[in-house]
């Protein structure tokens, strides 16, 4: 039987080939950046939380350096208020790779008195990660930290260079960044200064999911549709947990949801979705008009400048 729509089939094949070339280009750029960090920086680290962006970074690192070991350790700044599924996945993935994991603990910073919260048991620890990250950088003398931030996530992150300079206090000044012409990067830092490096800066959320699908990368289960008790609050679906209980007058309902991003339980929300496969998530992501942080992070909704303020203080 002849195909009744040969032109449509040809267009579909052309689109698929174009998309593969697009992902190949993004992957090649990220590998180049990763190798540049290894070549130019004396003591780098790769931040790995178990989230989808850092999973992509691990695959980029594998393609850049395998069959040898990574030329840097993995680092996670653990708030102590993470989703259990994500921490379990993190530990399984590190064991599978056989790489070294360094965990910086916000709980330890609280005990040292360098992080102070009104209620350490329930207050959001998301912003406090900046303090623990700077302490971890200082303890291990890292001169570069590779992370999975992308420019499409949020307005402040759109201002980032790929090699983002931080001064001796770990602070970010968007007006004091270095030009990046013709893919040439200035990595020189004085003692105490460091770089935050973002190899997937030019990727979008859709690119991430298409790459995850192409590479068949495993992810924490909460990225896919599942049933969860949630509370509708300020336009968000707040997960019902000990850290985020229902307030007086609020109704708890069971909804089919998934997480677009994972972070501190106290400020990370799922979205209503029945997308239970990577292909379904790709289709859903292709038509969404709200950024993942705008749709899922309570702390990013306090003001338009909230992320930029945290970044200037040392947040990733």
PDB file of C-alpha atoms in Angstrom:
ATOM      1  CA  UNK A   1       0.000   0.000   0.000  1.00  0.00           C
ATOM      2  CA  UNK A   2       1.402   3.420  -0.995  1.00  0.00           C
ATOM      3  CA  UNK A   3       1.837   6.125   1.610  1.00  0.00           C
ATOM      4  CA  UNK A   4      -0.975   8.639   0.966  1.00  0.00           C
ATOM      5  CA  UNK A   5       1.080  11.571   2.287  1.00  0.00           C
ATOM      6  CA  UNK A   6       4.678  11.197   1.038  1.00  0.00           C
ATOM      7  CA  UNK A   7       5.371  14.924   1.381  1.00  0.00           C
ATOM      8  CA  UNK A   8       4.276  14.904   5.023  1.00  0.00           C
ATOM      9  CA  UNK A   9       6.526  11.921   5.703  1.00  0.00           C
ATOM     10  CA  UNK A  10       9.446  13.649   4.002  1.00  0.00           C
ATOM     11  CA  UNK A  11       8.893  16.806   6.058  1.00  0.00           C
ATOM     12  CA  UNK A  12       8.752  14.772   9.275  1.00  0.00           C
ATOM     13  CA  UNK A  13      12.050  13.059   8.435  1.00  0.00           C
ATOM     14  CA  UNK A  14      13.650  16.415   7.617  1.00  0.00           C
ATOM     15  CA  UNK A  15      12.421  17.915  10.916  1.00  0.00           C
ATOM     16  CA  UNK A  16      13.771  14.933  12.869  1.00  0.00           C
ATOM     17  CA  UNK A  17      17.154  15.188  11.138  1.00  0.00           C
ATOM     18  CA  UNK A  18      17.290  18.934  11.815  1.00  0.00           C
ATOM     19  CA  UNK A  19      16.500  18.360  15.476  1.00  0.00           C
ATOM     20  CA  UNK A  20      19.260  15.764  15.760  1.00  0.00           C
ATOM     21  CA  UNK A  21      21.748  18.205  14.241  1.00  0.00           C
ATOM     22  CA  UNK A  22      20.582  20.863  16.701  1.00  0.00           C
ATOM     23  CA  UNK A  23      21.157  18.521  19.657  1.00  0.00           C
ATOM     24  CA  UNK A  24      24.502  17.448  18.212  1.00  0.00           C
ATOM     25  CA  UNK A  25      25.593  21.106  18.063  1.00  0.00           C
ATOM     26  CA  UNK A  26      24.496  21.786  21.654  1.00  0.00           C
ATOM     27  CA  UNK A  27      26.224  18.627  22.854  1.00  0.00           C
ATOM     28  CA  UNK A  28      29.425  19.491  21.006  1.00  0.00           C
ATOM     29  CA  UNK A  29      29.495  22.999  22.498  1.00  0.00           C
ATOM     30  CA  UNK A  30      28.913  21.631  26.011  1.00  0.00           C
ATOM     31  CA  UNK A  31      31.688  19.035  25.616  1.00  0.00           C
ATOM     32  CA  UNK A  32      34.063  21.783  24.436  1.00  0.00           C
ATOM     33  CA  UNK A  33      33.202  23.924  27.473  1.00  0.00           C
ATOM     34  CA  UNK A  34      33.606  20.988  29.851  1.00  0.00           C
ATOM     35  CA  UNK A  35      37.036  20.197  28.425  1.00  0.00           C
ATOM     36  CA  UNK A  36      37.981  23.869  28.587  1.00  0.00           C
ATOM     37  CA  UNK A  37      37.245  23.846  32.327  1.00  0.00           C
ATOM     38  CA  UNK A  38      39.402  20.750  32.813  1.00  0.00           C
ATOM     39  CA  UNK A  39      42.253  22.264  30.792  1.00  0.00           C
ATOM     40  CA  UNK A  40      42.221  25.814  32.168  1.00  0.00           C
ATOM     41  CA  UNK A  41      41.081  25.494  35.789  1.00  0.00           C
ATOM     42  CA  UNK A  42      43.292  23.944  38.445  1.00  0.00           C
ATOM     43  CA  UNK A  43      40.642  22.550  40.812  1.00  0.00           C
ATOM     44  CA  UNK A  44      37.123  22.406  39.354  1.00  0.00           C
ATOM     45  CA  UNK A  45      34.004  20.591  40.557  1.00  0.00           C
ATOM     46  CA  UNK A  46      30.737  19.561  38.911  1.00  0.00           C
ATOM     47  CA  UNK A  47      27.551  20.332  40.823  1.00  0.00           C
ATOM     48  CA  UNK A  48      25.198  17.345  40.815  1.00  0.00           C
ATOM     49  CA  UNK A  49      21.838  17.437  42.566  1.00  0.00           C
ATOM     50  CA  UNK A  50      20.110  14.518  40.844  1.00  0.00           C
ATOM     51  CA  UNK A  51      17.958  16.920  38.811  1.00  0.00           C
ATOM     52  CA  UNK A  52      17.418  16.634  35.063  1.00  0.00           C
ATOM     53  CA  UNK A  53      19.890  19.371  34.073  1.00  0.00           C
ATOM     54  CA  UNK A  54      22.687  17.909  36.172  1.00  0.00           C
ATOM     55  CA  UNK A  55      21.919  14.458  34.758  1.00  0.00           C
ATOM     56  CA  UNK A  56      22.496  15.916  31.290  1.00  0.00           C
ATOM     57  CA  UNK A  57      25.773  17.433  32.537  1.00  0.00           C
ATOM     58  CA  UNK A  58      26.882  13.983  33.713  1.00  0.00           C
ATOM     59  CA  UNK A  59      26.257  12.565  30.246  1.00  0.00           C
ATOM     60  CA  UNK A  60      28.231  15.459  28.724  1.00  0.00           C
ATOM     61  CA  UNK A  61      31.080  14.715  31.160  1.00  0.00           C
ATOM     62  CA  UNK A  62      30.985  11.036  30.197  1.00  0.00           C
ATOM     63  CA  UNK A  63      31.291  11.928  26.518  1.00  0.00           C
ATOM     64  CA  UNK A  64      34.063  14.429  27.259  1.00  0.00           C
ATOM     65  CA  UNK A  65      36.253  12.221  29.481  1.00  0.00           C
ATOM     66  CA  UNK A  66      35.311   8.534  29.402  1.00  0.00           C
ATOM     67  CA  UNK A  67      36.763   5.920  29.537  1.00  0.00           C
ATOM     68  CA  UNK A  68      38.897   7.834  32.044  1.00  0.00           C
ATOM     69  CA  UNK A  69      37.580   9.175  35.334  1.00  0.00           C
ATOM     70  CA  UNK A  70      36.168  12.673  35.546  1.00  0.00           C
ATOM     71  CA  UNK A  71      38.899  15.274  36.229  1.00  0.00           C
ATOM     72  CA  UNK A  72      36.781  16.723  39.023  1.00  0.00           C
ATOM     73  CA  UNK A  73      34.605  15.518  41.911  1.00  0.00           C
ATOM     74  CA  UNK A  74      30.825  15.824  42.004  1.00  0.00           C
ATOM     75  CA  UNK A  75      29.415  18.251  44.583  1.00  0.00           C
ATOM     76  CA  UNK A  76      25.902  18.522  45.989  1.00  0.00           C
ATOM     77  CA  UNK A  77      24.750  21.273  48.327  1.00  0.00           C
ATOM     78  CA  UNK A  78      22.148  19.407  50.363  1.00  0.00           C
ATOM     79  CA  UNK A  79      19.500  21.518  52.090  1.00  0.00           C
ATOM     80  CA  UNK A  80      18.336  18.547  54.144  1.00  0.00           C
ATOM     81  CA  UNK A  81      14.845  19.272  52.798  1.00  0.00           C
ATOM     82  CA  UNK A  82      15.126  17.444  49.489  1.00  0.00           C
ATOM     83  CA  UNK A  83      12.645  14.984  48.030  1.00  0.00           C
ATOM     84  CA  UNK A  84      13.658  11.458  49.044  1.00  0.00           C
ATOM     85  CA  UNK A  85      13.260  10.150  45.485  1.00  0.00           C
ATOM     86  CA  UNK A  86      15.865  12.635  44.257  1.00  0.00           C
ATOM     87  CA  UNK A  87      18.460  11.874  46.943  1.00  0.00           C
ATOM     88  CA  UNK A  88      18.056   8.128  46.356  1.00  0.00           C
ATOM     89  CA  UNK A  89      18.538   8.657  42.643  1.00  0.00           C
ATOM     90  CA  UNK A  90      21.600  10.859  43.269  1.00  0.00           C
ATOM     91  CA  UNK A  91      23.292   8.166  45.338  1.00  0.00           C
ATOM     92  CA  UNK A  92      22.483   5.407  42.836  1.00  0.00           C
ATOM     93  CA  UNK A  93      23.831   7.444  39.936  1.00  0.00           C
ATOM     94  CA  UNK A  94      27.084   8.332  41.725  1.00  0.00           C
ATOM     95  CA  UNK A  95      27.604   4.668  42.641  1.00  0.00           C
ATOM     96  CA  UNK A  96      26.913   3.618  39.048  1.00  0.00           C
ATOM     97  CA  UNK A  97      29.505   6.081  37.728  1.00  0.00           C
ATOM     98  CA  UNK A  98      32.044   5.253  40.433  1.00  0.00           C
ATOM     99  CA  UNK A  99      32.859   8.939  40.912  1.00  0.00           C
ATOM    100  CA  UNK A 100      33.565  10.893  44.097  1.00  0.00           C
ATOM    101  CA  UNK A 101      30.685  12.860  45.654  1.00  0.00           C
ATOM    102  CA  UNK A 102      31.228  15.728  48.104  1.00  0.00           C
ATOM    103  CA  UNK A 103      28.118  16.805  50.014  1.00  0.00           C
ATOM    104  CA  UNK A 104      27.935  20.271  51.519  1.00  0.00           C
ATOM    105  CA  UNK A 105      25.229  20.319  54.187  1.00  0.00           C
ATOM    106  CA  UNK A 106      23.053  23.335  55.002  1.00  0.00           C
ATOM    107  CA  UNK A 107      22.276  21.536  58.273  1.00  0.00           C
ATOM    108  CA  UNK A 108      25.983  21.689  59.162  1.00  0.00           C
ATOM    109  CA  UNK A 109      26.024  25.412  58.326  1.00  0.00           C
ATOM    110  CA  UNK A 110      23.089  25.900  60.687  1.00  0.00           C
ATOM    111  CA  UNK A 111      24.956  24.055  63.449  1.00  0.00           C
ATOM    112  CA  UNK A 112      28.038  26.220  62.842  1.00  0.00           C
ATOM    113  CA  UNK A 113      25.907  29.328  63.081  1.00  0.00           C
ATOM    114  CA  UNK A 114      26.813  30.563  59.595  1.00  0.00           C
ATOM    115  CA  UNK A 115      23.205  30.013  58.487  1.00  0.00           C
ATOM    116  CA  UNK A 116      20.506  31.379  60.753  1.00  0.00           C
ATOM    117  CA  UNK A 117      16.820  30.693  60.226  1.00  0.00           C
ATOM    118  CA  UNK A 118      13.897  31.655  62.391  1.00  0.00           C
ATOM    119  CA  UNK A 119      12.739  28.045  62.379  1.00  0.00           C
ATOM    120  CA  UNK A 120      15.443  25.654  61.093  1.00  0.00           C
ATOM    121  CA  UNK A 121      12.931  22.800  60.995  1.00  0.00           C
ATOM    122  CA  UNK A 122      10.396  24.409  58.645  1.00  0.00           C
ATOM    123  CA  UNK A 123      11.842  27.554  57.022  1.00  0.00           C
ATOM    124  CA  UNK A 124      12.946  27.370  53.393  1.00  0.00           C
ATOM    125  CA  UNK A 125      16.635  26.560  53.090  1.00  0.00           C
ATOM    126  CA  UNK A 126      16.851  27.322  49.392  1.00  0.00           C
ATOM    127  CA  UNK A 127      18.526  30.732  49.671  1.00  0.00           C
ATOM    128  CA  UNK A 128      20.738  29.407  52.493  1.00  0.00           C
ATOM    129  CA  UNK A 129      22.431  27.105  49.969  1.00  0.00           C
ATOM    130  CA  UNK A 130      24.555  30.079  48.876  1.00  0.00           C
ATOM    131  CA  UNK A 131      26.315  30.170  52.255  1.00  0.00           C
ATOM    132  CA  UNK A 132      26.997  26.436  52.257  1.00  0.00           C
ATOM    133  CA  UNK A 133      28.175  26.521  48.651  1.00  0.00           C
ATOM    134  CA  UNK A 134      30.677  29.292  49.427  1.00  0.00           C
ATOM    135  CA  UNK A 135      31.875  27.376  52.490  1.00  0.00           C
ATOM    136  CA  UNK A 136      32.343  24.226  50.396  1.00  0.00           C
ATOM    137  CA  UNK A 137      34.221  26.147  47.700  1.00  0.00           C
ATOM    138  CA  UNK A 138      36.519  27.626  50.352  1.00  0.00           C
ATOM    139  CA  UNK A 139      37.048  24.291  52.140  1.00  0.00           C
ATOM    140  CA  UNK A 140      38.132  22.477  48.980  1.00  0.00           C
ATOM    141  CA  UNK A 141      39.701  25.486  47.214  1.00  0.00           C
ATOM    142  CA  UNK A 142      37.598  25.034  44.080  1.00  0.00           C
ATOM    143  CA  UNK A 143      38.383  27.618  41.420  1.00  0.00           C
ATOM    144  CA  UNK A 144      35.465  26.610  39.178  1.00  0.00           C
ATOM    145  CA  UNK A 145      32.068  25.009  39.729  1.00  0.00           C
ATOM    146  CA  UNK A 146      30.250  23.551  36.732  1.00  0.00           C
ATOM    147  CA  UNK A 147      26.479  23.837  36.959  1.00  0.00           C
ATOM    148  CA  UNK A 148      23.329  23.209  34.976  1.00  0.00           C
ATOM    149  CA  UNK A 149      21.809  26.708  34.906  1.00  0.00           C
ATOM    150  CA  UNK A 150      20.231  27.690  31.589  1.00  0.00           C
ATOM    151  CA  UNK A 151      19.487  31.152  30.241  1.00  0.00           C
ATOM    152  CA  UNK A 152      15.835  30.364  29.501  1.00  0.00           C
ATOM    153  CA  UNK A 153      15.065  29.577  33.144  1.00  0.00           C
ATOM    154  CA  UNK A 154      14.801  33.080  34.558  1.00  0.00           C
ATOM    155  CA  UNK A 155      15.607  36.736  33.779  1.00  0.00           C
ATOM    156  CA  UNK A 156      18.685  36.938  36.016  1.00  0.00           C
ATOM    157  CA  UNK A 157      20.141  33.760  34.562  1.00  0.00           C
ATOM    158  CA  UNK A 158      19.691  35.201  31.082  1.00  0.00           C
ATOM    159  CA  UNK A 159      22.381  37.749  32.023  1.00  0.00           C
ATOM    160  CA  UNK A 160      24.970  35.060  32.745  1.00  0.00           C
ATOM    161  CA  UNK A 161      28.091  34.441  30.741  1.00  0.00           C
ATOM    162  CA  UNK A 162      29.089  30.801  30.197  1.00  0.00           C
ATOM    163  CA  UNK A 163      32.118  31.412  32.422  1.00  0.00           C
ATOM    164  CA  UNK A 164      30.563  33.534  35.188  1.00  0.00           C
ATOM    165  CA  UNK A 165      33.147  35.331  37.317  1.00  0.00           C
ATOM    166  CA  UNK A 166      32.709  35.491  41.118  1.00  0.00           C
ATOM    167  CA  UNK A 167      34.833  37.768  43.288  1.00  0.00           C
ATOM    168  CA  UNK A 168      36.728  36.837  46.459  1.00  0.00           C
ATOM    169  CA  UNK A 169      33.473  37.090  48.424  1.00  0.00           C
ATOM    170  CA  UNK A 170      31.738  34.671  46.064  1.00  0.00           C
ATOM    171  CA  UNK A 171      29.499  37.419  44.756  1.00  0.00           C
ATOM    172  CA  UNK A 172      28.248  37.941  41.209  1.00  0.00           C
ATOM    173  CA  UNK A 173      28.197  41.344  39.561  1.00  0.00           C
ATOM    174  CA  UNK A 174      26.458  41.269  36.153  1.00  0.00           C
ATOM    175  CA  UNK A 175      28.298  44.465  35.176  1.00  0.00           C
ATOM    176  CA  UNK A 176      31.735  42.979  35.929  1.00  0.00           C
ATOM    177  CA  UNK A 177      31.621  39.950  33.643  1.00  0.00           C
ATOM    178  CA  UNK A 178      34.120  39.151  30.921  1.00  0.00           C
ATOM    179  CA  UNK A 179      33.455  39.241  27.173  1.00  0.00           C
ATOM    180  CA  UNK A 180      33.122  35.860  25.456  1.00  0.00           C
ATOM    181  CA  UNK A 181      33.943  36.435  21.793  1.00  0.00           C
ATOM    182  CA  UNK A 182      34.383  33.594  19.297  1.00  0.00           C
ATOM    183  CA  UNK A 183      34.045  30.989  22.082  1.00  0.00           C
ATOM    184  CA  UNK A 184      37.172  32.286  23.814  1.00  0.00           C
ATOM    185  CA  UNK A 185      36.944  32.200  27.601  1.00  0.00           C
ATOM    186  CA  UNK A 186      39.026  34.083  30.161  1.00  0.00           C
ATOM    187  CA  UNK A 187      39.388  31.709  33.105  1.00  0.00           C
ATOM    188  CA  UNK A 188      42.053  33.557  35.093  1.00  0.00           C
ATOM    189  CA  UNK A 189      41.212  34.098  38.751  1.00  0.00           C
ATOM    190  CA  UNK A 190      43.139  35.314  41.781  1.00  0.00           C
ATOM    191  CA  UNK A 191      43.188  33.228  44.986  1.00  0.00           C
ATOM    192  CA  UNK A 192      39.736  33.245  46.544  1.00  0.00           C
ATOM    193  CA  UNK A 193      37.967  34.112  43.289  1.00  0.00           C
ATOM    194  CA  UNK A 194      36.186  31.467  41.251  1.00  0.00           C
ATOM    195  CA  UNK A 195      34.161  30.749  38.144  1.00  0.00           C
ATOM    196  CA  UNK A 196      30.691  29.312  37.843  1.00  0.00           C
ATOM    197  CA  UNK A 197      30.584  27.572  34.476  1.00  0.00           C
ATOM    198  CA  UNK A 198      27.369  26.763  32.610  1.00  0.00           C
ATOM    199  CA  UNK A 199      27.964  24.390  29.648  1.00  0.00           C
ATOM    200  CA  UNK A 200      24.242  24.129  28.854  1.00  0.00           C
ATOM    201  CA  UNK A 201      23.557  27.884  28.943  1.00  0.00           C
ATOM    202  CA  UNK A 202      22.241  27.813  25.380  1.00  0.00           C
ATOM    203  CA  UNK A 203      19.895  24.877  25.929  1.00  0.00           C
ATOM    204  CA  UNK A 204      16.169  25.236  26.543  1.00  0.00           C
ATOM    205  CA  UNK A 205      13.942  23.058  28.692  1.00  0.00           C
ATOM    206  CA  UNK A 206      12.714  21.418  25.476  1.00  0.00           C
ATOM    207  CA  UNK A 207      16.302  20.723  24.379  1.00  0.00           C
ATOM    208  CA  UNK A 208      16.973  19.073  27.743  1.00  0.00           C
ATOM    209  CA  UNK A 209      14.013  16.725  27.415  1.00  0.00           C
ATOM    210  CA  UNK A 210      14.761  15.889  23.790  1.00  0.00           C
ATOM    211  CA  UNK A 211      18.349  15.055  24.753  1.00  0.00           C
ATOM    212  CA  UNK A 212      17.152  12.947  27.696  1.00  0.00           C
ATOM    213  CA  UNK A 213      14.941  11.061  25.254  1.00  0.00           C
ATOM    214  CA  UNK A 214      17.696  10.608  22.685  1.00  0.00           C
ATOM    215  CA  UNK A 215      20.260   9.437  25.250  1.00  0.00           C
ATOM    216  CA  UNK A 216      17.705   7.394  27.220  1.00  0.00           C
ATOM    217  CA  UNK A 217      18.792   8.951  30.490  1.00  0.00           C
ATOM    218  CA  UNK A 218      17.261   7.776  33.771  1.00  0.00           C
ATOM    219  CA  UNK A 219      15.679  10.394  36.051  1.00  0.00           C
ATOM    220  CA  UNK A 220      14.068  10.555  39.504  1.00  0.00           C
ATOM    221  CA  UNK A 221      10.513   9.238  39.321  1.00  0.00           C
ATOM    222  CA  UNK A 222       8.924  12.531  40.419  1.00  0.00           C
ATOM    223  CA  UNK A 223       9.653  14.063  37.006  1.00  0.00           C
ATOM    224  CA  UNK A 224       6.896  11.854  35.612  1.00  0.00           C
ATOM    225  CA  UNK A 225       3.150  11.948  36.266  1.00  0.00           C
ATOM    226  CA  UNK A 226       2.064  10.455  39.586  1.00  0.00           C
ATOM    227  CA  UNK A 227      -0.626  10.944  42.223  1.00  0.00           C
ATOM    228  CA  UNK A 228       0.212  13.387  45.026  1.00  0.00           C
ATOM    229  CA  UNK A 229      -1.677  15.274  47.714  1.00  0.00           C
ATOM    230  CA  UNK A 230      -1.450  18.994  46.973  1.00  0.00           C
ATOM    231  CA  UNK A 231      -2.867  22.321  48.137  1.00  0.00           C
ATOM    232  CA  UNK A 232      -3.875  25.069  45.701  1.00  0.00           C
ATOM    233  CA  UNK A 233      -2.130  28.222  46.906  1.00  0.00           C
ATOM    234  CA  UNK A 234      -1.417  31.477  45.061  1.00  0.00           C
ATOM    235  CA  UNK A 235      -1.790  29.808  41.689  1.00  0.00           C
ATOM    236  CA  UNK A 236       0.594  26.957  42.555  1.00  0.00           C
ATOM    237  CA  UNK A 237       0.095  23.337  43.595  1.00  0.00           C
ATOM    238  CA  UNK A 238       1.951  23.042  46.889  1.00  0.00           C
ATOM    239  CA  UNK A 239       2.853  19.439  47.791  1.00  0.00           C
ATOM    240  CA  UNK A 240       1.456  18.314  51.142  1.00  0.00           C
ATOM    241  CA  UNK A 241       4.441  17.486  53.372  1.00  0.00           C
ATOM    242  CA  UNK A 242       5.526  18.027  56.962  1.00  0.00           C
ATOM    243  CA  UNK A 243       7.394  21.106  55.738  1.00  0.00           C
ATOM    244  CA  UNK A 244       4.460  22.403  53.703  1.00  0.00           C
ATOM    245  CA  UNK A 245       1.268  21.540  55.622  1.00  0.00           C
ATOM    246  CA  UNK A 246      -2.167  22.830  54.738  1.00  0.00           C
ATOM    247  CA  UNK A 247      -3.084  26.161  56.290  1.00  0.00           C
ATOM    248  CA  UNK A 248      -6.369  26.868  58.003  1.00  0.00           C
ATOM    249  CA  UNK A 249      -9.182  26.794  55.487  1.00  0.00           C
ATOM    250  CA  UNK A 250      -7.127  25.151  52.731  1.00  0.00           C
ATOM    251  CA  UNK A 251      -8.351  21.953  51.092  1.00  0.00           C
ATOM    252  CA  UNK A 252      -6.077  19.021  50.337  1.00  0.00           C
ATOM    253  CA  UNK A 253      -6.753  17.178  47.091  1.00  0.00           C
ATOM    254  CA  UNK A 254      -5.131  14.287  45.287  1.00  0.00           C
ATOM    255  CA  UNK A 255      -3.984  15.326  41.808  1.00  0.00           C
ATOM    256  CA  UNK A 256      -2.011  13.806  38.955  1.00  0.00           C
ATOM    257  CA  UNK A 257       1.120  15.920  38.825  1.00  0.00           C
ATOM    258  CA  UNK A 258       4.775  15.930  37.846  1.00  0.00           C
ATOM    259  CA  UNK A 259       7.746  18.109  38.772  1.00  0.00           C
ATOM    260  CA  UNK A 260       9.390  20.234  36.091  1.00  0.00           C
ATOM    261  CA  UNK A 261      12.265  21.078  38.414  1.00  0.00           C
ATOM    262  CA  UNK A 262      13.393  19.636  41.748  1.00  0.00           C
ATOM    263  CA  UNK A 263      14.760  21.518  44.738  1.00  0.00           C
ATOM    264  CA  UNK A 264      14.052  22.304  48.376  1.00  0.00           C
ATOM    265  CA  UNK A 265      10.661  20.854  49.347  1.00  0.00           C
ATOM    266  CA  UNK A 266       9.658  24.115  51.027  1.00  0.00           C
ATOM    267  CA  UNK A 267       9.606  26.071  47.759  1.00  0.00           C
ATOM    268  CA  UNK A 268       9.275  23.564  44.899  1.00  0.00           C
ATOM    269  CA  UNK A 269       5.867  22.780  43.432  1.00  0.00           C
ATOM    270  CA  UNK A 270       4.642  20.254  40.859  1.00  0.00           C
ATOM    271  CA  UNK A 271       2.383  21.051  37.913  1.00  0.00           C
ATOM    272  CA  UNK A 272      -0.834  19.311  36.922  1.00  0.00           C
ATOM    273  CA  UNK A 273       0.116  16.814  34.223  1.00  0.00           C
ATOM    274  CA  UNK A 274      -0.599  13.304  33.003  1.00  0.00           C
ATOM    275  CA  UNK A 275       2.700  13.121  31.064  1.00  0.00           C
ATOM    276  CA  UNK A 276       4.159   9.825  32.245  1.00  0.00           C
ATOM    277  CA  UNK A 277       6.791   9.318  29.517  1.00  0.00           C
ATOM    278  CA  UNK A 278       9.612  11.383  28.060  1.00  0.00           C
ATOM    279  CA  UNK A 279       7.761  11.682  24.738  1.00  0.00           C
ATOM    280  CA  UNK A 280       4.649  12.979  26.505  1.00  0.00           C
ATOM    281  CA  UNK A 281       6.727  15.503  28.461  1.00  0.00           C
ATOM    282  CA  UNK A 282       8.403  16.686  25.235  1.00  0.00           C
ATOM    283  CA  UNK A 283       4.987  17.254  23.662  1.00  0.00           C
ATOM    284  CA  UNK A 284       3.789  19.104  26.761  1.00  0.00           C
ATOM    285  CA  UNK A 285       6.938  21.217  27.026  1.00  0.00           C
ATOM    286  CA  UNK A 286       6.737  22.225  23.360  1.00  0.00           C
ATOM    287  CA  UNK A 287       3.501  24.145  23.953  1.00  0.00           C
ATOM    288  CA  UNK A 288       3.971  25.534  27.469  1.00  0.00           C
ATOM    289  CA  UNK A 289       4.349  29.317  27.765  1.00  0.00           C
ATOM    290  CA  UNK A 290       5.444  29.529  31.411  1.00  0.00           C
ATOM    291  CA  UNK A 291       9.065  28.983  32.442  1.00  0.00           C
ATOM    292  CA  UNK A 292       9.698  26.046  34.740  1.00  0.00           C
ATOM    293  CA  UNK A 293      10.823  28.256  37.634  1.00  0.00           C
ATOM    294  CA  UNK A 294       7.925  30.641  37.115  1.00  0.00           C
ATOM    295  CA  UNK A 295       5.497  27.734  37.291  1.00  0.00           C
ATOM    296  CA  UNK A 296       7.030  25.797  40.160  1.00  0.00           C
ATOM    297  CA  UNK A 297       9.192  27.904  42.519  1.00  0.00           C
ATOM    298  CA  UNK A 298       7.489  29.794  45.337  1.00  0.00           C
ATOM    299  CA  UNK A 299      10.650  31.715  46.234  1.00  0.00           C
ATOM    300  CA  UNK A 300      11.002  33.086  42.691  1.00  0.00           C
ATOM    301  CA  UNK A 301       7.574  34.692  42.937  1.00  0.00           C
ATOM    302  CA  UNK A 302       8.374  37.018  45.836  1.00  0.00           C
ATOM    303  CA  UNK A 303       9.640  39.638  43.355  1.00  0.00           C
ATOM    304  CA  UNK A 304      11.068  39.862  39.848  1.00  0.00           C
ATOM    305  CA  UNK A 305      14.494  40.559  41.343  1.00  0.00           C
ATOM    306  CA  UNK A 306      14.515  37.718  43.889  1.00  0.00           C
ATOM    307  CA  UNK A 307      16.782  35.407  41.865  1.00  0.00           C
ATOM    308  CA  UNK A 308      19.194  38.198  40.936  1.00  0.00           C
ATOM    309  CA  UNK A 309      19.502  39.229  44.583  1.00  0.00           C
ATOM    310  CA  UNK A 310      20.322  35.652  45.621  1.00  0.00           C
ATOM    311  CA  UNK A 311      22.822  35.255  42.780  1.00  0.00           C
ATOM    312  CA  UNK A 312      24.671  38.403  43.820  1.00  0.00           C
ATOM    313  CA  UNK A 313      24.985  36.893  47.307  1.00  0.00           C
ATOM    314  CA  UNK A 314      26.542  33.686  45.975  1.00  0.00           C
ATOM    315  CA  UNK A 315      23.594  31.507  44.895  1.00  0.00           C
ATOM    316  CA  UNK A 316      24.209  29.412  41.828  1.00  0.00           C
TER     317      UNK A 316
END
